Every structure is written in C-alpha cells, then in structure tokens.
Amino acid sequence: MAVVVRENLPENDGVLLDLLRQGDGMTVAELSLAMDVTGTAVRQRLARLQAAELIEREAIRAKRGRPSHRYVLTEKGRRQTGANFADLALALWQEIGAIRDPEIRRGLLKRISGRMAEMYEGQIDGETASERMESVARLFRERSVPFSVHGSQDLPVLTALACPYPELAEQDRTICAMERMLFSEVLGEPLRLSQCRLDGESCCTFELKRD
C-alpha cells in the first residue's frame, strides 16, 4: 500500500502551491503581493512547478490590450497539495490490524493491494520483470522514495532504499506483506521479501520467487 506523499519541494514552492489551491488561479502580480517577493522570484518558482507538471498557465482574456495569464494547479498538483494523510493512513491500518480473523485480514490485504495495483497499472510499462521493476522504481522515485533495481535480467532485485511509509511499518510489519503483494500484482510475478529494514538490514529487497 502506498501513502500519498507530498513531493520534496522547497518551502516557498509549497507556499505558492497552497495559495493556488485556495482559489481559481493567480497572476504573477497577485502571487508576488501575497508572498511579498519580487515578480522574478515568483517566475522562478513557477518555472520549477511547471517543469514538475504541478501547475499550468491559463490565458485571461481582456477587453483591451494583450491577454494576461494566471497559474492554476494541474490534477497532479491538486493531488500533491494537502496530501498529508499520515494520520488517516495510520488509523485505517490500525483498524485492519485489529481484525482478529486471519483469513478475513489476509483477504482484505489482498483486495487492497489489488486495488492499488490497478491504480498504478497505467504507469508501469515493460515486457520483462526487470523492465517492469525499473518502471516501479521510477514511479516511487518520482514520489521522492528512493528505489533501485540490480541483479541480472533473469533474476532482478527491487530495492527500497527508504521506507515509503515508515510510521506504518514501525506500528505493524504486516505492511511489508502488503508491499510484497502490491509489487507482485504490478509485476505479474510472485515475489519474496529477501531483506527487511525491520530485521536490521540496510534496505528492503524484493526478489522473484522461483520454485
């Protein structure tokens, strides 16, 4: 299961995104006034956020003269702003852990991992397991969670260099099983968790499960 994580943006970029979140878009002049910075500084931040596809520019038609522009959040930007669901995720996970029947709990975890895999499906490409692992690693890196792939083409290893959801893992290591289920669904191959940070390892690694 993946928790939505706000990208590691400079603090002032986050402030700008929060301003855009509150209305129907703002011009450079409006942002400059609201943030008490120069128009040049605003444009630099806007350029970064446009490159990250978090905002886009819209033309404002004027009755006379040249049209002006305002900046609005993209769909990706709307997902990123205010996307701190850590408390909610922790509460939901604790409720899942409170289910006493192991079969019911296991079935719920499988359904959740399957739903998450469906959400990621359109973002994962590649014909081989190695190529799809690279795609998974790229997807998580875009969310500021470092992943890498090493090993051979036939036996690739997906490595999580940092935990995507450390607070959940500290509470209940069942989250590791959920992660394994998710990656197995996305890759279309059964995986095993060969190393885990909770066991004192430096990282978590997932390998293809061969009979």
Tab-separated table of N, CA and C in Angstrom, residues 164-176 198:
chain	number	residue	atom	x	y	z
A	164	PRO	N	8.608	3.670	2.160
A	164	PRO	CA	7.589	4.621	1.710
A	164	PRO	C	6.644	5.052	2.829
A	165	TYR	N	6.524	4.254	3.867
A	165	TYR	CA	5.571	4.544	4.942
A	165	TYR	C	6.158	4.103	6.278
A	166	PRO	N	7.197	4.794	6.758
A	166	PRO	CA	7.897	4.362	7.972
A	166	PRO	C	7.024	4.307	9.212
A	167	GLU	N	6.075	5.250	9.354
A	167	GLU	CA	5.239	5.257	10.557
A	167	GLU	C	4.375	4.008	10.633
A	168	LEU	N	3.871	3.554	9.489
A	168	LEU	CA	3.055	2.342	9.478
A	168	LEU	C	3.913	1.121	9.791
A	169	ALA	N	5.101	1.067	9.183
A	169	ALA	CA	5.973	-0.092	9.388
A	169	ALA	C	6.405	-0.214	10.847
A	170	GLU	N	6.606	0.937	11.504
A	170	GLU	CA	7.001	0.901	12.914
A	170	GLU	C	5.889	0.327	13.787
A	171	GLN	N	4.640	0.532	13.367
A	171	GLN	CA	3.499	0.050	14.136
A	171	GLN	C	3.218	-1.425	13.885
A	172	ASP	N	3.403	-1.858	12.638
A	172	ASP	CA	2.992	-3.218	12.276
A	172	ASP	C	3.727	-3.641	11.013
A	173	ARG	N	4.544	-4.660	11.110
A	173	ARG	CA	5.325	-5.073	9.953
A	173	ARG	C	4.484	-5.800	8.904
A	174	THR	N	3.193	-5.988	9.159
A	174	THR	CA	2.323	-6.558	8.124
A	174	THR	C	2.327	-5.687	6.878
A	175	ILE	N	2.676	-4.400	7.044
A	175	ILE	CA	2.741	-3.504	5.893
A	175	ILE	C	3.746	-4.019	4.871
A	176	CYS	N	4.773	-4.739	5.340
A	176	CYS	CA	5.768	-5.305	4.427
A	176	CYS	C	5.126	-6.375	3.537
A	198	LEU	N	13.325	-3.803	9.013
A	198	LEU	CA	12.857	-4.087	10.367
A	198	LEU	C	13.636	-5.220	11.024
